[in-house]
């Protein structure tokens, strides 16, 4: 494979035998292979045990499992989308095909526009802008399609201020790239590759983090058809549609079904339905200080965020990181005990028991040390007393000295008495 892979286009799943996500992907991957073969695609589908062939996996930068890559010549494209058959097949066909796809007629343009919700088109001849467009396409082809067309192929409602030009068609309209207002072409395409309004999930929110935009989300229950849930969703949709020119450079709009993911992200319990604005670059978020009743209320809330008067919560500071560690640990413990109480008792009871034994051993060792110190002190005190009184030899010598002095006194007294008698 390593020697001959450049002769073909390969779609490869790098997996590990013990990986649960890899096992879950396996039936989907088999469907992908069958689909690509049935449609006559030039892409060959395979899978490789990255633990057995670690050198090849390292060569392609595989750091997690499963990793899906399309290998085309010297290039390797990472797949970062949902792990469904249709999404993977669409990715393979897009990346394996031409980098820039020509649109030779209006009929072809209309056909492509019906198939794709977002498409980028270069209009004009050879130019530095086209070279930049090709360069950006080689980087972002993993996300979206890139086309080229002549001006007379475009729909009649399209008007261009000048040529060459780069355009994006989405949300039932089109927008022209302006270098002075939109900045770098790559950044502009990366921001505009999403529709103005999205059904947001965890994966989409992660992808939106690359755009640098704030994400305004109506957190609702899709199964709940009450007026409040429907009204908040409609308000977000109206702002995304009617105020696109005002907010599209700074905001992405959408709705999310359920609050579980948002709660884990914000480390808080949000009552649904509600509206939250997320800053995915620094983990800050904004909650409205009053109930959103209308589109005007939502516009006012967004303007307060833009001018800095709205209070930001969360963030990525030290306290928030500590809070995140505590929250994740608590969530992990709770989820383990909910799913398997016996396993939870074993996983957390065993380390606690070991720690308790260690603490008991430390405390016991300290107590014995105190006893030894006390006995040592007594012994030292006794030695000190013995030192004050002197040793046995010294005491014996002192006693003998006193006895000698006593005998000498008696002899002297006896001599005196004999002299008196004489």
mmCIF file of C-alpha atoms in Angstrom:
data_model
loop_
_atom_site.group_PDB
_atom_site.id
_atom_site.type_symbol
_atom_site.label_atom_id
_atom_site.label_comp_id
_atom_site.label_asym_id
_atom_site.label_seq_id
_atom_site.Cartn_x
_atom_site.Cartn_y
_atom_site.Cartn_z
ATOM 1 C CA UNK A 1 0.000 0.000 0.000
ATOM 2 C CA UNK A 2 2.757 2.454 0.924
ATOM 3 C CA UNK A 3 4.560 1.953 -2.394
ATOM 4 C CA UNK A 4 1.531 1.954 -4.707
ATOM 5 C CA UNK A 5 -1.007 4.225 -2.996
ATOM 6 C CA UNK A 6 -0.196 7.246 -5.218
ATOM 7 C CA UNK A 7 -1.408 5.293 -8.259
ATOM 8 C CA UNK A 8 -4.985 5.540 -6.978
ATOM 9 C CA UNK A 9 -7.236 7.692 -4.799
ATOM 10 C CA UNK A 10 -7.807 6.051 -1.430
ATOM 11 C CA UNK A 11 -10.369 6.606 1.297
ATOM 12 C CA UNK A 12 -8.889 4.969 4.388
ATOM 13 C CA UNK A 13 -10.216 4.363 7.890
ATOM 14 C CA UNK A 14 -7.334 4.174 10.371
ATOM 15 C CA UNK A 15 -8.681 2.233 13.351
ATOM 16 C CA UNK A 16 -7.682 0.431 16.541
ATOM 17 C CA UNK A 17 -9.159 -3.022 17.358
ATOM 18 C CA UNK A 18 -9.983 -2.004 20.941
ATOM 19 C CA UNK A 19 -11.654 1.318 20.010
ATOM 20 C CA UNK A 20 -15.413 1.424 20.651
ATOM 21 C CA UNK A 21 -16.002 4.253 18.155
ATOM 22 C CA UNK A 22 -14.151 2.239 15.510
ATOM 23 C CA UNK A 23 -16.429 -0.738 16.077
ATOM 24 C CA UNK A 24 -19.448 1.538 15.781
ATOM 25 C CA UNK A 25 -18.143 2.911 12.467
ATOM 26 C CA UNK A 26 -17.446 -0.534 10.972
ATOM 27 C CA UNK A 27 -20.958 -1.274 9.539
ATOM 28 C CA UNK A 28 -21.167 2.294 8.187
ATOM 29 C CA UNK A 29 -17.765 1.868 6.573
ATOM 30 C CA UNK A 30 -18.880 -1.323 4.863
ATOM 31 C CA UNK A 31 -21.869 0.580 3.424
ATOM 32 C CA UNK A 32 -19.534 3.338 2.207
ATOM 33 C CA UNK A 33 -17.424 0.769 0.337
ATOM 34 C CA UNK A 34 -20.487 -0.788 -1.307
ATOM 35 C CA UNK A 35 -21.891 2.627 -2.283
ATOM 36 C CA UNK A 36 -18.624 3.847 -3.823
ATOM 37 C CA UNK A 37 -18.271 0.613 -5.815
ATOM 38 C CA UNK A 38 -21.867 0.672 -7.067
ATOM 39 C CA UNK A 39 -21.588 4.260 -8.333
ATOM 40 C CA UNK A 40 -18.384 3.475 -10.199
ATOM 41 C CA UNK A 41 -16.276 5.901 -8.199
ATOM 42 C CA UNK A 42 -12.514 5.878 -8.818
ATOM 43 C CA UNK A 43 -12.000 6.084 -5.052
ATOM 44 C CA UNK A 44 -10.837 2.877 -3.405
ATOM 45 C CA UNK A 45 -12.110 2.281 0.121
ATOM 46 C CA UNK A 46 -9.966 0.508 2.716
ATOM 47 C CA UNK A 47 -9.175 0.320 6.404
ATOM 48 C CA UNK A 48 -5.923 -0.131 8.285
ATOM 49 C CA UNK A 49 -5.118 -1.269 11.821
ATOM 50 C CA UNK A 50 -3.092 1.724 12.965
ATOM 51 C CA UNK A 51 -1.741 -0.190 15.973
ATOM 52 C CA UNK A 52 -0.190 -2.880 13.754
ATOM 53 C CA UNK A 53 1.095 -0.397 11.142
ATOM 54 C CA UNK A 54 2.005 2.452 13.453
ATOM 55 C CA UNK A 55 4.773 3.781 11.179
ATOM 56 C CA UNK A 56 2.334 4.398 8.314
ATOM 57 C CA UNK A 57 -0.235 5.875 10.698
ATOM 58 C CA UNK A 58 2.416 8.242 12.056
ATOM 59 C CA UNK A 59 3.420 9.218 8.527
ATOM 60 C CA UNK A 60 -0.147 10.397 7.860
ATOM 61 C CA UNK A 61 -0.445 12.141 11.232
ATOM 62 C CA UNK A 62 -2.980 9.792 12.793
ATOM 63 C CA UNK A 63 -3.407 10.787 16.440
ATOM 64 C CA UNK A 64 -6.811 9.367 17.322
ATOM 65 C CA UNK A 65 -9.200 6.604 16.332
ATOM 66 C CA UNK A 66 -10.999 6.333 14.062
ATOM 67 C CA UNK A 67 -9.327 8.747 11.624
ATOM 68 C CA UNK A 68 -10.697 8.993 8.074
ATOM 69 C CA UNK A 69 -8.421 10.349 5.364
ATOM 70 C CA UNK A 70 -8.682 10.701 1.606
ATOM 71 C CA UNK A 71 -5.256 10.199 0.008
ATOM 72 C CA UNK A 72 -4.851 11.881 -3.357
ATOM 73 C CA UNK A 73 -1.322 11.947 -4.766
ATOM 74 C CA UNK A 74 0.929 13.652 -2.236
ATOM 75 C CA UNK A 75 -2.031 15.169 -0.374
ATOM 76 C CA UNK A 76 -3.959 13.724 2.555
ATOM 77 C CA UNK A 77 -7.334 15.269 3.432
ATOM 78 C CA UNK A 78 -8.867 14.760 6.874
ATOM 79 C CA UNK A 79 -12.577 14.046 7.161
ATOM 80 C CA UNK A 80 -14.138 15.921 10.089
ATOM 81 C CA UNK A 81 -17.844 15.518 9.365
ATOM 82 C CA UNK A 82 -20.589 13.302 10.817
ATOM 83 C CA UNK A 83 -19.863 9.582 10.581
ATOM 84 C CA UNK A 84 -22.786 8.687 8.349
ATOM 85 C CA UNK A 85 -22.682 6.926 4.995
ATOM 86 C CA UNK A 86 -24.074 9.832 2.974
ATOM 87 C CA UNK A 87 -21.783 12.429 4.510
ATOM 88 C CA UNK A 88 -18.656 10.307 4.029
ATOM 89 C CA UNK A 89 -19.563 9.433 0.425
ATOM 90 C CA UNK A 90 -20.269 13.087 -0.368
ATOM 91 C CA UNK A 91 -16.905 14.078 1.116
ATOM 92 C CA UNK A 92 -15.057 11.454 -0.930
ATOM 93 C CA UNK A 93 -16.721 12.482 -4.211
ATOM 94 C CA UNK A 94 -16.094 16.180 -3.565
ATOM 95 C CA UNK A 95 -12.410 15.865 -2.676
ATOM 96 C CA UNK A 96 -11.628 13.200 -5.278
ATOM 97 C CA UNK A 97 -13.082 15.318 -8.103
ATOM 98 C CA UNK A 98 -11.715 18.487 -9.732
ATOM 99 C CA UNK A 99 -10.614 21.229 -7.372
ATOM 100 C CA UNK A 100 -12.484 23.899 -9.375
ATOM 101 C CA UNK A 101 -15.537 22.618 -11.272
ATOM 102 C CA UNK A 102 -16.577 24.582 -14.358
ATOM 103 C CA UNK A 103 -20.217 25.586 -14.953
ATOM 104 C CA UNK A 104 -20.576 25.807 -18.757
ATOM 105 C CA UNK A 105 -24.296 26.690 -18.953
ATOM 106 C CA UNK A 106 -27.189 28.236 -17.054
ATOM 107 C CA UNK A 107 -28.878 24.831 -16.941
ATOM 108 C CA UNK A 108 -25.853 23.327 -15.224
ATOM 109 C CA UNK A 109 -25.694 26.293 -12.842
ATOM 110 C CA UNK A 110 -29.351 25.806 -11.833
ATOM 111 C CA UNK A 111 -28.785 22.071 -11.379
ATOM 112 C CA UNK A 112 -25.808 22.647 -9.068
ATOM 113 C CA UNK A 113 -27.658 25.332 -7.122
ATOM 114 C CA UNK A 114 -30.514 22.899 -6.412
ATOM 115 C CA UNK A 115 -28.091 20.262 -5.129
ATOM 116 C CA UNK A 116 -25.950 22.419 -2.841
ATOM 117 C CA UNK A 117 -27.114 24.761 -0.122
ATOM 118 C CA UNK A 118 -23.840 26.712 -0.230
ATOM 119 C CA UNK A 119 -21.564 27.086 -3.257
ATOM 120 C CA UNK A 120 -18.712 29.416 -4.169
ATOM 121 C CA UNK A 121 -18.209 30.663 -7.721
ATOM 122 C CA UNK A 122 -15.317 32.472 -9.374
ATOM 123 C CA UNK A 123 -16.303 34.681 -12.317
ATOM 124 C CA UNK A 124 -13.725 36.049 -14.750
ATOM 125 C CA UNK A 125 -10.496 35.133 -16.507
ATOM 126 C CA UNK A 126 -6.954 34.622 -15.313
ATOM 127 C CA UNK A 127 -5.995 36.943 -12.458
ATOM 128 C CA UNK A 128 -4.221 37.043 -9.063
ATOM 129 C CA UNK A 129 -7.663 36.642 -7.483
ATOM 130 C CA UNK A 130 -8.143 33.363 -9.340
ATOM 131 C CA UNK A 131 -4.760 32.100 -8.166
ATOM 132 C CA UNK A 132 -5.739 32.926 -4.595
ATOM 133 C CA UNK A 133 -9.120 31.255 -5.134
ATOM 134 C CA UNK A 134 -7.430 28.037 -6.292
ATOM 135 C CA UNK A 135 -5.085 28.132 -3.297
ATOM 136 C CA UNK A 136 -7.972 28.516 -0.856
ATOM 137 C CA UNK A 137 -9.957 25.772 -2.618
ATOM 138 C CA UNK A 138 -7.100 23.297 -2.145
ATOM 139 C CA UNK A 139 -7.318 23.956 1.596
ATOM 140 C CA UNK A 140 -11.091 24.140 2.120
ATOM 141 C CA UNK A 141 -12.323 21.579 -0.425
ATOM 142 C CA UNK A 142 -12.933 19.289 2.565
ATOM 143 C CA UNK A 143 -15.822 21.574 3.582
ATOM 144 C CA UNK A 144 -17.510 22.907 0.455
ATOM 145 C CA UNK A 145 -17.598 23.029 -3.358
ATOM 146 C CA UNK A 146 -15.762 25.504 -5.585
ATOM 147 C CA UNK A 147 -16.941 26.402 -9.104
ATOM 148 C CA UNK A 148 -15.995 28.765 -11.906
ATOM 149 C CA UNK A 149 -18.251 30.313 -14.544
ATOM 150 C CA UNK A 150 -18.493 33.018 -17.160
ATOM 151 C CA UNK A 151 -20.627 36.069 -16.445
ATOM 152 C CA UNK A 152 -23.341 35.143 -18.978
ATOM 153 C CA UNK A 153 -23.910 31.817 -17.175
ATOM 154 C CA UNK A 154 -25.062 33.521 -13.973
ATOM 155 C CA UNK A 155 -28.757 34.070 -13.222
ATOM 156 C CA UNK A 156 -30.276 37.322 -14.486
ATOM 157 C CA UNK A 157 -30.793 38.727 -10.992
ATOM 158 C CA UNK A 158 -27.031 38.726 -10.326
ATOM 159 C CA UNK A 159 -25.189 42.008 -10.790
ATOM 160 C CA UNK A 160 -21.446 42.340 -10.315
ATOM 161 C CA UNK A 161 -19.690 45.664 -9.601
ATOM 162 C CA UNK A 162 -16.520 44.467 -11.327
ATOM 163 C CA UNK A 163 -14.676 41.453 -12.684
ATOM 164 C CA UNK A 164 -13.071 39.188 -11.658
ATOM 165 C CA UNK A 165 -15.219 38.359 -8.631
ATOM 166 C CA UNK A 166 -15.832 35.621 -6.071
ATOM 167 C CA UNK A 167 -19.403 34.975 -4.962
ATOM 168 C CA UNK A 168 -21.249 32.743 -2.546
ATOM 169 C CA UNK A 169 -24.798 31.545 -3.230
ATOM 170 C CA UNK A 170 -26.844 30.577 -0.162
ATOM 171 C CA UNK A 171 -30.034 31.357 1.757
ATOM 172 C CA UNK A 172 -31.850 32.089 -1.516
ATOM 173 C CA UNK A 173 -29.538 34.957 -2.457
ATOM 174 C CA UNK A 174 -25.893 35.740 -3.168
ATOM 175 C CA UNK A 175 -23.055 37.814 -1.700
ATOM 176 C CA UNK A 176 -19.963 39.175 -3.414
ATOM 177 C CA UNK A 177 -16.552 39.092 -1.791
ATOM 178 C CA UNK A 178 -15.111 42.533 -1.041
ATOM 179 C CA UNK A 179 -11.440 42.491 -0.086
ATOM 180 C CA UNK A 180 -11.632 45.816 1.782
ATOM 181 C CA UNK A 181 -14.654 44.911 3.894
ATOM 182 C CA UNK A 182 -14.249 41.130 4.186
ATOM 183 C CA UNK A 183 -10.497 40.851 4.604
ATOM 184 C CA UNK A 184 -8.572 37.748 3.568
ATOM 185 C CA UNK A 185 -10.316 35.524 0.998
ATOM 186 C CA UNK A 186 -9.623 32.343 2.964
ATOM 187 C CA UNK A 187 -11.136 33.800 6.149
ATOM 188 C CA UNK A 188 -14.191 35.055 4.228
ATOM 189 C CA UNK A 189 -14.860 31.662 2.614
ATOM 190 C CA UNK A 190 -14.375 29.936 5.964
ATOM 191 C CA UNK A 191 -16.982 32.251 7.526
ATOM 192 C CA UNK A 192 -19.459 32.008 4.665
ATOM 193 C CA UNK A 193 -19.401 28.235 4.185
ATOM 194 C CA UNK A 194 -22.360 27.868 6.544
ATOM 195 C CA UNK A 195 -25.955 28.834 5.929
ATOM 196 C CA UNK A 196 -27.228 31.869 7.818
ATOM 197 C CA UNK A 197 -29.448 29.685 10.027
ATOM 198 C CA UNK A 198 -28.510 26.190 11.196
ATOM 199 C CA UNK A 199 -29.784 23.283 13.235
ATOM 200 C CA UNK A 200 -26.850 23.312 15.674
ATOM 201 C CA UNK A 201 -25.423 20.228 17.371
ATOM 202 C CA UNK A 202 -22.153 19.620 19.186
ATOM 203 C CA UNK A 203 -20.201 18.870 16.001
ATOM 204 C CA UNK A 204 -21.556 21.929 14.150
ATOM 205 C CA UNK A 205 -20.764 24.146 17.130
ATOM 206 C CA UNK A 206 -17.196 22.845 17.096
ATOM 207 C CA UNK A 207 -16.896 23.648 13.377
ATOM 208 C CA UNK A 208 -18.338 27.130 13.908
ATOM 209 C CA UNK A 209 -15.450 27.820 16.267
ATOM 210 C CA UNK A 210 -13.172 28.176 13.218
ATOM 211 C CA UNK A 211 -15.247 31.061 11.840
ATOM 212 C CA UNK A 212 -14.569 33.428 14.764
ATOM 213 C CA UNK A 213 -18.255 34.336 14.919
ATOM 214 C CA UNK A 214 -20.521 34.543 17.948
ATOM 215 C CA UNK A 215 -23.270 31.922 17.817
ATOM 216 C CA UNK A 216 -26.808 32.983 18.784
ATOM 217 C CA UNK A 217 -28.842 29.859 19.624
ATOM 218 C CA UNK A 218 -32.448 29.278 20.554
ATOM 219 C CA UNK A 219 -32.307 26.310 22.939
ATOM 220 C CA UNK A 220 -35.637 24.530 22.542
ATOM 221 C CA UNK A 221 -37.292 21.125 22.536
ATOM 222 C CA UNK A 222 -38.083 20.161 18.941
ATOM 223 C CA UNK A 223 -40.782 17.778 20.152
ATOM 224 C CA UNK A 224 -42.482 20.550 22.104
ATOM 225 C CA UNK A 225 -44.901 22.462 19.864
ATOM 226 C CA UNK A 226 -45.895 25.036 22.470
ATOM 227 C CA UNK A 227 -46.081 28.722 21.527
ATOM 228 C CA UNK A 228 -42.959 29.713 23.511
ATOM 229 C CA UNK A 229 -40.672 27.147 21.845
ATOM 230 C CA UNK A 230 -41.938 28.016 18.378
ATOM 231 C CA UNK A 231 -41.771 31.777 19.007
ATOM 232 C CA UNK A 232 -38.104 31.837 20.089
ATOM 233 C CA UNK A 233 -37.094 29.742 17.090
ATOM 234 C CA UNK A 234 -38.997 32.081 14.754
ATOM 235 C CA UNK A 235 -37.358 35.163 16.317
ATOM 236 C CA UNK A 236 -33.863 33.784 15.649
ATOM 237 C CA UNK A 237 -34.820 32.881 12.071
ATOM 238 C CA UNK A 238 -36.220 36.359 11.413
ATOM 239 C CA UNK A 239 -33.101 38.088 12.743
ATOM 240 C CA UNK A 240 -30.871 35.820 10.640
ATOM 241 C CA UNK A 241 -32.898 36.626 7.517
ATOM 242 C CA UNK A 242 -33.886 40.292 7.934
ATOM 243 C CA UNK A 243 -30.713 41.598 9.625
ATOM 244 C CA UNK A 244 -28.198 39.619 7.639
ATOM 245 C CA UNK A 245 -26.359 42.690 6.351
ATOM 246 C CA UNK A 246 -26.005 44.059 9.883
ATOM 247 C CA UNK A 247 -24.814 40.964 11.747
ATOM 248 C CA UNK A 248 -23.466 38.360 9.305
ATOM 249 C CA UNK A 249 -19.812 39.280 9.871
ATOM 250 C CA UNK A 250 -20.100 38.806 13.628
ATOM 251 C CA UNK A 251 -22.950 36.342 14.234
ATOM 252 C CA UNK A 252 -24.116 32.893 13.254
ATOM 253 C CA UNK A 253 -27.727 31.938 14.067
ATOM 254 C CA UNK A 254 -29.465 28.649 14.742
ATOM 255 C CA UNK A 255 -31.371 26.498 17.201
ATOM 256 C CA UNK A 256 -30.402 23.475 19.310
ATOM 257 C CA UNK A 257 -32.639 20.607 20.363
ATOM 258 C CA UNK A 258 -32.391 20.098 24.131
ATOM 259 C CA UNK A 259 -30.118 21.669 26.722
ATOM 260 C CA UNK A 260 -27.859 18.744 27.715
ATOM 261 C CA UNK A 261 -24.935 19.818 25.554
ATOM 262 C CA UNK A 262 -25.345 23.494 26.439
ATOM 263 C CA UNK A 263 -25.489 22.665 30.162
ATOM 264 C CA UNK A 264 -22.208 20.754 29.956
ATOM 265 C CA UNK A 265 -20.645 23.566 27.937
ATOM 266 C CA UNK A 266 -21.745 26.359 30.289
ATOM 267 C CA UNK A 267 -21.505 24.266 33.500
ATOM 268 C CA UNK A 268 -24.990 25.516 34.343
ATOM 269 C CA UNK A 269 -28.595 24.320 34.118
ATOM 270 C CA UNK A 270 -30.473 26.391 31.551
ATOM 271 C CA UNK A 271 -34.245 26.225 31.594
ATOM 272 C CA UNK A 272 -35.620 25.790 28.086
ATOM 273 C CA UNK A 273 -36.803 27.440 25.976
ATOM 274 C CA UNK A 274 -34.147 30.136 26.190
ATOM 275 C CA UNK A 275 -31.639 32.056 24.105
ATOM 276 C CA UNK A 276 -27.877 32.032 24.620
ATOM 277 C CA UNK A 277 -25.026 33.616 22.661
ATOM 278 C CA UNK A 278 -21.733 31.694 22.673
ATOM 279 C CA UNK A 279 -18.228 32.943 22.009
ATOM 280 C CA UNK A 280 -16.502 29.708 21.016
ATOM 281 C CA UNK A 281 -13.066 31.332 20.862
ATOM 282 C CA UNK A 282 -12.813 32.046 24.625
ATOM 283 C CA UNK A 283 -15.750 30.023 26.070
ATOM 284 C CA UNK A 284 -17.654 33.119 27.143
ATOM 285 C CA UNK A 285 -21.425 33.280 26.850
ATOM 286 C CA UNK A 286 -24.182 35.864 27.137
ATOM 287 C CA UNK A 287 -27.685 35.438 28.541
ATOM 288 C CA UNK A 288 -30.413 38.057 27.975
ATOM 289 C CA UNK A 289 -31.153 40.170 31.043
ATOM 290 C CA UNK A 290 -34.818 40.303 30.118
ATOM 291 C CA UNK A 291 -37.343 38.043 28.425
ATOM 292 C CA UNK A 292 -37.062 38.049 24.614
ATOM 293 C CA UNK A 293 -40.557 38.841 23.393
ATOM 294 C CA UNK A 294 -39.924 40.056 19.851
ATOM 295 C CA UNK A 295 -37.383 40.478 17.088
ATOM 296 C CA UNK A 296 -36.661 43.997 18.367
ATOM 297 C CA UNK A 297 -35.718 42.575 21.781
ATOM 298 C CA UNK A 298 -33.304 40.162 20.126
ATOM 299 C CA UNK A 299 -31.741 42.893 17.990
ATOM 300 C CA UNK A 300 -31.307 45.059 21.101
ATOM 301 C CA UNK A 301 -29.640 42.147 22.915
ATOM 302 C CA UNK A 302 -27.219 41.574 20.019
ATOM 303 C CA UNK A 303 -26.344 45.280 19.845
ATOM 304 C CA UNK A 304 -25.630 45.278 23.591
ATOM 305 C CA UNK A 305 -23.165 42.435 23.041
ATOM 306 C CA UNK A 306 -21.472 44.262 20.181
ATOM 307 C CA UNK A 307 -21.091 47.530 22.091
ATOM 308 C CA UNK A 308 -19.859 45.784 25.254
ATOM 309 C CA UNK A 309 -22.759 46.663 27.571
ATOM 310 C CA UNK A 310 -23.966 43.054 27.900
ATOM 311 C CA UNK A 311 -22.333 41.118 30.747
ATOM 312 C CA UNK A 312 -20.146 38.222 29.610
ATOM 313 C CA UNK A 313 -20.092 35.051 31.711
ATOM 314 C CA UNK A 314 -17.758 32.071 31.700
ATOM 315 C CA UNK A 315 -14.440 32.409 29.902
ATOM 316 C CA UNK A 316 -11.159 30.519 29.975
ATOM 317 C CA UNK A 317 -9.544 32.087 33.065
ATOM 318 C CA UNK A 318 -7.887 30.151 35.885
ATOM 319 C CA UNK A 319 -10.998 30.028 38.088
ATOM 320 C CA UNK A 320 -13.119 28.811 35.177
ATOM 321 C CA UNK A 321 -10.562 26.090 34.414
ATOM 322 C CA UNK A 322 -10.638 24.904 38.017
ATOM 323 C CA UNK A 323 -14.430 24.983 37.902
ATOM 324 C CA UNK A 324 -14.332 22.965 34.680
ATOM 325 C CA UNK A 325 -12.117 20.290 36.256
ATOM 326 C CA UNK A 326 -14.463 19.996 39.246
ATOM 327 C CA UNK A 327 -17.543 19.951 37.023
ATOM 328 C CA UNK A 328 -16.122 17.289 34.687
ATOM 329 C CA UNK A 329 -15.057 15.124 37.635
ATOM 330 C CA UNK A 330 -18.491 15.444 39.221
ATOM 331 C CA UNK A 331 -20.246 14.678 35.935
ATOM 332 C CA UNK A 332 -18.059 11.626 35.363
ATOM 333 C CA UNK A 333 -18.730 10.235 38.824
ATOM 334 C CA UNK A 334 -22.473 10.799 38.536
ATOM 335 C CA UNK A 335 -22.656 9.219 35.084
ATOM 336 C CA UNK A 336 -20.672 6.149 36.230
ATOM 337 C CA UNK A 337 -22.900 5.595 39.265
ATOM 338 C CA UNK A 338 -26.054 6.081 37.190
ATOM 339 C CA UNK A 339 -24.993 3.613 34.528
ATOM 340 C CA UNK A 340 -23.470 1.012 36.884
ATOM 341 C CA UNK A 341 -23.607 1.529 40.662
ATOM 342 C CA UNK A 342 -21.504 -1.582 41.373
ATOM 343 C CA UNK A 343 -18.805 -0.499 38.951
ATOM 344 C CA UNK A 344 -18.842 2.978 40.485
ATOM 345 C CA UNK A 345 -18.407 1.561 43.982
ATOM 346 C CA UNK A 346 -15.483 -0.533 42.787
ATOM 347 C CA UNK A 347 -13.762 2.234 40.802
ATOM 348 C CA UNK A 348 -14.032 4.871 43.499
ATOM 349 C CA UNK A 349 -14.230 2.680 46.625
ATOM 350 C CA UNK A 350 -10.993 0.807 45.965
ATOM 351 C CA UNK A 351 -8.775 3.930 45.682
ATOM 352 C CA UNK A 352 -10.472 5.462 48.729
ATOM 353 C CA UNK A 353 -9.808 2.278 50.689
ATOM 354 C CA UNK A 354 -6.134 2.288 49.696
ATOM 355 C CA UNK A 355 -5.828 5.965 50.624
ATOM 356 C CA UNK A 356 -7.507 5.282 53.995
ATOM 357 C CA UNK A 357 -5.041 2.483 54.773
ATOM 358 C CA UNK A 358 -2.128 4.717 53.852
ATOM 359 C CA UNK A 359 -3.443 7.515 56.079
ATOM 360 C CA UNK A 360 -3.913 5.076 58.954
ATOM 361 C CA UNK A 361 -0.368 3.793 58.499
ATOM 362 C CA UNK A 362 1.013 7.333 58.513
ATOM 363 C CA UNK A 363 -0.908 8.256 61.673
ATOM 364 C CA UNK A 364 0.199 5.061 63.422
ATOM 365 C CA UNK A 365 3.810 5.666 62.512
ATOM 366 C CA UNK A 366 3.649 9.155 64.003
ATOM 367 C CA UNK A 367 2.215 7.825 67.291
ATOM 368 C CA UNK A 368 4.977 5.219 67.685
ATOM 369 C CA UNK A 369 7.524 7.895 67.000
ATOM 370 C CA UNK A 370 6.106 10.015 69.795
ATOM 371 C CA UNK A 371 6.376 7.044 72.226
ATOM 372 C CA UNK A 372 9.974 6.473 71.208
ATOM 373 C CA UNK A 373 10.731 10.153 71.676
ATOM 374 C CA UNK A 374 9.091 10.098 75.122
ATOM 375 C CA UNK A 375 11.127 7.076 76.208
ATOM 376 C CA UNK A 376 14.238 8.660 74.807
ATOM 377 C CA UNK A 377 13.518 11.816 76.793
ATOM 378 C CA UNK A 378 13.082 9.800 79.994
ATOM 379 C CA UNK A 379 16.334 8.009 79.372
ATOM 380 C CA UNK A 380 18.106 11.264 78.675
ATOM 381 C CA UNK A 381 16.634 12.728 81.894
ATOM 382 C CA UNK A 382 17.850 9.742 83.870
ATOM 383 C CA UNK A 383 21.300 10.084 82.374
ATOM 384 C CA UNK A 384 21.283 13.748 83.275
ATOM 385 C CA UNK A 385 20.447 12.918 86.914
ATOM 386 C CA UNK A 386 23.190 10.361 86.973
ATOM 387 C CA UNK A 387 25.608 12.900 85.575
ATOM 388 C CA UNK A 388 24.690 15.429 88.297
ATOM 389 C CA UNK A 389 25.317 12.976 91.154
ATOM 390 C CA UNK A 390 28.469 11.530 89.660
ATOM 391 C CA UNK A 391 29.402 7.977 88.790
ATOM 392 C CA UNK A 392 29.601 5.131 91.346
ATOM 393 C CA UNK A 393 33.409 5.332 91.481
ATOM 394 C CA UNK A 394 33.275 9.059 92.161
ATOM 395 C CA UNK A 395 30.703 8.499 94.900
ATOM 396 C CA UNK A 396 32.865 5.743 96.479
ATOM 397 C CA UNK A 397 35.942 7.946 96.428
ATOM 398 C CA UNK A 398 34.003 10.754 98.038
ATOM 399 C CA UNK A 399 32.758 8.355 100.719
ATOM 400 C CA UNK A 400 36.289 7.083 101.410
ATOM 401 C CA UNK A 401 37.555 10.633 101.689
ATOM 402 C CA UNK A 402 34.948 11.500 104.271
ATOM 403 C CA UNK A 403 35.809 8.319 106.231
ATOM 404 C CA UNK A 404 39.530 9.203 106.198
ATOM 405 C CA UNK A 405 38.807 12.695 107.429
ATOM 406 C CA UNK A 406 36.723 11.232 110.252
ATOM 407 C CA UNK A 407 39.540 8.857 111.378
ATOM 408 C CA UNK A 408 42.100 11.653 111.354
ATOM 409 C CA UNK A 409 39.857 13.747 113.615
ATOM 410 C CA UNK A 410 39.438 10.935 116.128
ATOM 411 C CA UNK A 411 43.205 10.307 116.249
ATOM 412 C CA UNK A 412 43.929 13.968 116.908
ATOM 413 C CA UNK A 413 41.331 14.062 119.716
ATOM 414 C CA UNK A 414 42.862 10.946 121.244
ATOM 415 C CA UNK A 415 46.363 12.485 121.238
ATOM 416 C CA UNK A 416 45.051 15.587 123.009
ATOM 417 C CA UNK A 417 43.422 13.491 125.739
ATOM 418 C CA UNK A 418 46.683 11.533 126.320
ATOM 419 C CA UNK A 419 48.672 14.740 126.599
ATOM 420 C CA UNK A 420 46.252 16.105 129.230
ATOM 421 C CA UNK A 421 46.567 12.900 131.201
ATOM 422 C CA UNK A 422 50.358 13.163 131.212
#
